[in-house]
Short mmCIF file of C-alpha atoms in Angstrom, two decimals:
data_model
loop_
_atom_site.label_atom_id
_atom_site.label_comp_id
_atom_site.label_asym_id
_atom_site.label_seq_id
_atom_site.Cartn_x
_atom_site.Cartn_y
_atom_site.Cartn_z
CA GLU A 11 48.77 -113.62 -73.51
CA PRO A 12 50.82 -115.38 -72.13
CA GLU A 13 53.51 -115.30 -69.48
CA VAL A 14 56.70 -116.21 -68.53
CA THR A 15 56.00 -117.12 -64.76
CA GLN A 16 58.85 -117.91 -61.97
CA THR A 17 59.07 -119.54 -58.25
CA PRO A 18 59.67 -118.71 -56.23
CA SER A 19 59.48 -115.13 -55.75
CA HIS A 20 62.14 -114.52 -53.11
CA GLN A 21 64.42 -116.90 -51.42
CA VAL A 22 66.91 -116.83 -48.65
CA THR A 23 69.24 -119.45 -48.18
CA GLN A 24 72.71 -119.55 -45.48
CA MET A 25 76.09 -119.28 -47.93
CA GLY A 26 76.85 -122.84 -48.87
CA GLN A 27 73.98 -124.03 -49.35
CA GLU A 28 71.89 -125.29 -52.30
CA VAL A 29 69.08 -123.38 -53.70
CA ILE A 30 67.43 -124.08 -57.60
CA LEU A 31 65.77 -121.37 -58.60
CA ARG A 32 61.98 -122.58 -61.34
CA CYS A 33 61.07 -121.18 -64.27
CA VAL A 34 58.28 -122.13 -66.77
CA PRO A 35 58.76 -120.18 -70.23
CA ILE A 36 56.20 -119.37 -72.55
CA SER A 37 54.46 -122.93 -74.51
CA ASN A 38 55.58 -122.58 -77.51
CA HIS A 39 58.91 -120.98 -77.58
CA LEU A 40 62.08 -122.69 -77.86
CA TYR A 41 64.90 -120.69 -76.30
CA PHE A 42 65.16 -120.35 -72.22
CA TYR A 43 67.73 -117.36 -70.90
CA TRP A 44 68.91 -116.97 -67.15
CA TYR A 45 70.13 -113.47 -66.20
CA ARG A 46 70.84 -111.89 -63.18
CA GLN A 47 70.77 -108.06 -61.30
CA ILE A 48 73.12 -107.32 -58.82
CA LEU A 49 71.06 -104.60 -56.49
CA GLY A 50 71.37 -101.33 -58.27
CA GLN A 51 73.00 -102.37 -61.29
CA LYS A 52 72.90 -103.60 -64.78
CA VAL A 53 71.11 -106.54 -65.70
CA GLU A 54 73.92 -109.80 -66.68
CA PHE A 55 73.18 -112.76 -69.64
CA LEU A 56 73.84 -115.84 -67.86
CA VAL A 57 72.88 -119.11 -69.57
CA SER A 58 70.98 -119.56 -72.87
CA PHE A 59 69.67 -122.98 -73.75
CA TYR A 60 68.39 -124.14 -76.67
CA ASN A 61 67.07 -128.45 -78.00
CA ASN A 62 67.98 -129.22 -74.33
CA GLU A 63 71.23 -128.40 -74.38
CA ILE A 64 73.41 -124.71 -72.92
CA SER A 65 73.84 -123.05 -76.21
CA GLU A 66 75.74 -120.25 -74.65
CA LYS A 67 76.96 -119.22 -71.48
CA SER A 68 79.19 -115.88 -69.77
CA GLU A 69 82.32 -115.68 -67.45
CA ILE A 70 79.70 -115.72 -64.66
CA PHE A 71 78.15 -119.31 -65.75
CA ASP A 72 80.53 -121.03 -63.86
CA ASP A 73 81.12 -124.55 -62.11
CA GLN A 74 78.72 -123.92 -59.67
CA PHE A 75 76.21 -122.87 -61.74
CA SER A 76 73.79 -125.35 -64.09
CA VAL A 77 70.59 -125.50 -65.65
CA GLU A 78 68.10 -128.26 -66.50
CA ARG A 79 64.92 -128.45 -68.48
CA PRO A 80 63.47 -131.44 -66.45
CA ASP A 81 60.36 -132.29 -68.20
CA GLY A 82 58.44 -130.16 -70.86
CA SER A 83 57.47 -126.89 -69.16
CA ASN A 84 59.60 -126.11 -66.19
CA PHE A 85 63.67 -124.85 -66.82
CA THR A 86 65.56 -124.73 -63.95
CA LEU A 87 68.43 -122.95 -62.45
CA LYS A 88 70.62 -124.44 -59.95
CA ILE A 89 73.42 -123.07 -57.49
CA ARG A 90 75.35 -125.62 -56.14
CA SER A 91 76.95 -124.27 -52.90
CA THR A 92 75.49 -120.18 -52.79
CA LYS A 93 77.71 -117.60 -51.75
CA LEU A 94 77.22 -114.04 -50.59
CA GLU A 95 77.89 -112.38 -54.05
CA ASP A 96 75.19 -114.30 -55.72
CA SER A 97 72.48 -112.34 -53.97
CA ALA A 98 70.91 -111.14 -57.13
CA MET A 99 67.71 -111.06 -58.52
CA TYR A 100 67.46 -113.38 -61.35
CA PHE A 101 65.66 -113.40 -64.63
CA CYS A 102 64.26 -115.69 -66.55
CA ALA A 103 63.45 -115.15 -69.90
CA SER A 104 62.37 -116.96 -73.23
CA SER A 105 62.01 -116.36 -77.10
CA ARG A 106 60.13 -118.50 -79.94
CA ASP A 107 63.31 -117.41 -81.71
CA ILE A 108 67.04 -116.36 -81.13
CA GLU A 109 66.18 -113.54 -83.70
CA GLU A 110 62.69 -112.74 -81.70
CA THR A 111 61.78 -110.23 -78.68
CA GLN A 112 63.11 -112.70 -75.11
CA TYR A 113 60.00 -112.53 -72.63
CA PHE A 114 61.14 -112.19 -69.40
CA GLY A 115 59.53 -113.65 -66.29
CA PRO A 116 59.00 -111.35 -63.01
CA GLY A 117 61.90 -112.38 -61.52
CA THR A 118 63.23 -114.35 -58.08
CA ARG A 119 64.80 -111.92 -55.70
CA LEU A 120 68.04 -114.41 -53.87
CA LEU A 121 69.59 -113.06 -50.86
CA VAL A 122 72.54 -115.35 -49.46
CA LEU A 123 73.46 -115.01 -45.90
CA GLY B 20 82.43 -108.10 -76.62
CA ILE B 21 79.41 -105.07 -77.52
CA GLN B 22 78.94 -102.18 -75.75
CA VAL B 23 75.67 -100.46 -74.60
CA GLU B 24 75.88 -96.49 -73.25
CA GLN B 25 72.89 -95.49 -72.30
CA SER B 26 71.76 -91.80 -71.67
CA PRO B 27 70.88 -89.70 -69.96
CA PRO B 28 71.72 -91.50 -66.43
CA ASP B 29 69.31 -89.49 -64.48
CA LEU B 30 66.50 -87.46 -65.42
CA ILE B 31 64.01 -85.64 -63.22
CA LEU B 32 60.72 -84.19 -65.45
CA GLN B 33 57.52 -82.67 -64.48
CA GLU B 34 54.37 -84.93 -65.19
CA GLY B 35 52.95 -83.47 -69.06
CA ALA B 36 57.02 -83.30 -70.10
CA ASN B 37 58.45 -84.92 -72.59
CA SER B 38 61.85 -87.55 -73.14
CA THR B 39 64.11 -88.61 -74.97
CA LEU B 40 66.63 -91.49 -73.96
CA ARG B 41 69.41 -92.76 -75.99
CA CYS B 42 71.08 -95.37 -76.38
CA ASN B 43 74.27 -96.34 -78.34
CA PHE B 44 75.64 -99.89 -78.67
CA SER B 45 79.40 -100.71 -80.55
CA ASP B 46 78.69 -102.99 -83.12
CA SER B 47 76.07 -104.37 -85.46
CA VAL B 48 72.70 -106.52 -83.84
CA ASN B 49 70.43 -108.25 -84.39
CA ASN B 50 68.28 -107.66 -81.65
CA LEU B 51 67.76 -104.62 -79.56
CA GLN B 52 64.87 -104.15 -77.07
CA TRP B 53 63.51 -101.62 -74.29
CA PHE B 54 62.34 -102.53 -71.24
CA HIS B 55 60.89 -100.08 -68.51
CA GLN B 56 62.31 -102.18 -65.03
CA ASN B 57 58.91 -100.54 -62.25
CA PRO B 58 59.68 -100.08 -58.72
CA TRP B 59 58.97 -104.19 -58.02
CA GLY B 60 61.77 -105.08 -60.08
CA GLN B 61 59.57 -106.41 -63.28
CA LEU B 62 61.32 -105.96 -66.73
CA ILE B 63 58.40 -104.72 -68.89
CA ASN B 64 59.14 -105.25 -72.61
CA LEU B 65 58.49 -102.13 -74.04
CA PHE B 66 59.60 -102.62 -77.62
CA TYR B 67 61.93 -105.36 -79.89
CA ILE B 68 63.63 -102.92 -82.10
CA PRO B 69 66.98 -103.99 -83.93
CA SER B 70 65.67 -101.06 -86.23
CA GLY B 71 63.32 -98.38 -87.87
CA THR B 72 60.18 -97.28 -86.15
CA LYS B 73 57.27 -98.75 -83.78
CA GLN B 74 54.86 -96.83 -81.60
CA ASN B 75 53.09 -97.76 -79.00
CA GLY B 76 50.75 -95.57 -77.33
CA ARG B 77 53.09 -92.33 -75.76
CA LEU B 78 55.78 -94.38 -76.48
CA SER B 79 58.13 -95.30 -79.65
CA ALA B 80 61.45 -96.18 -80.68
CA THR B 81 63.62 -95.60 -83.52
CA THR B 82 66.87 -97.69 -84.02
CA VAL B 83 69.24 -96.43 -86.71
CA ALA B 84 71.27 -99.25 -87.50
CA THR B 85 73.37 -98.23 -89.40
CA GLU B 86 75.04 -95.53 -86.67
CA ARG B 87 74.42 -97.67 -83.72
CA TYR B 88 72.06 -95.59 -81.81
CA SER B 89 68.21 -97.14 -80.49
CA LEU B 90 65.95 -93.25 -79.15
CA LEU B 91 63.23 -94.37 -76.70
CA TYR B 92 60.52 -91.37 -76.53
CA ILE B 93 58.41 -90.89 -73.67
CA SER B 94 55.12 -87.91 -74.76
CA SER B 95 53.32 -86.62 -72.03
CA SER B 96 55.48 -88.08 -69.41
CA GLN B 97 52.99 -89.33 -66.27
CA THR B 98 54.31 -90.50 -62.82
CA THR B 99 53.34 -93.94 -63.58
CA ASP B 100 56.07 -93.62 -66.65
CA SER B 101 58.71 -93.48 -63.54
CA GLY B 102 61.99 -95.62 -62.98
CA VAL B 103 64.57 -97.48 -64.85
CA TYR B 104 64.37 -97.58 -68.91
CA PHE B 105 66.97 -100.50 -69.99
CA CYS B 106 68.18 -100.89 -73.66
CA ALA B 107 68.99 -104.04 -74.65
CA VAL B 108 71.13 -105.50 -77.48
CA CYS B 109 72.76 -109.01 -78.75
CA ALA B 110 75.26 -108.97 -81.57
CA PRO B 111 74.90 -111.23 -84.34
CA GLY B 112 75.95 -115.42 -83.34
CA ALA B 113 75.00 -114.25 -79.66
CA ASP B 114 72.12 -115.79 -76.99
CA GLY B 115 72.45 -113.69 -74.39
CA LEU B 116 71.51 -110.00 -74.61
CA THR B 117 73.63 -107.09 -73.39
CA PHE B 118 72.13 -104.67 -71.14
CA GLY B 119 73.21 -101.15 -70.91
CA LYS B 120 73.31 -99.19 -67.59
CA GLY B 121 70.01 -97.81 -68.02
CA THR B 122 68.37 -94.04 -67.90
CA HIS B 123 66.63 -93.54 -64.24
CA LEU B 124 63.50 -91.48 -65.26
CA ILE B 125 61.74 -89.73 -61.96
CA ILE B 126 58.65 -88.04 -63.01
CA GLN B 127 57.74 -85.43 -60.71
CA PRO B 128 53.40 -84.12 -60.14
#
């Protein structure tokens, strides 16, 4: 069964550094998403992406965040200048259509020191 | 935005027991999903159920959209059912899922 994959599984970075989190969505899916979960808290929506542009973004998704689909398979989340409070699990998800199941990847655990 | 409340927040049961988890939401939805977050942090899809009833083995779910709630039933619990169960919804016109705070389920042997 096709799965969403994410790399790396863990990343440790210094405050102020840029990080890029990578995702490979399910191949026939058209909608892509990023979510985050701060330790012990609920999962929060960051951004959705469709037809090579941002479809919706939350208040969390400020100017330090950006998303890109650099080729036909990868979907990336860039954090330009990481802060301590960016430490979280970041999940990528994809869906075939907007009103269909969103399938989540295994997550990237980001620790900012 | 849409609000999602899950109850109970914590539930401790003996192996073999049945359980019902509830999800209330504040507005109409076009997507409702139940997830199980395992000890490694992975979000496992259980059901896509914006309305109606579905069953998958020992798990079943019912969403009554007109009354804005969904129920997840777990029968004959096993220790591997332990973890956090999340309900997440999406309002019409929105893309992103809004998650509840989850129900932390512990199944004791």
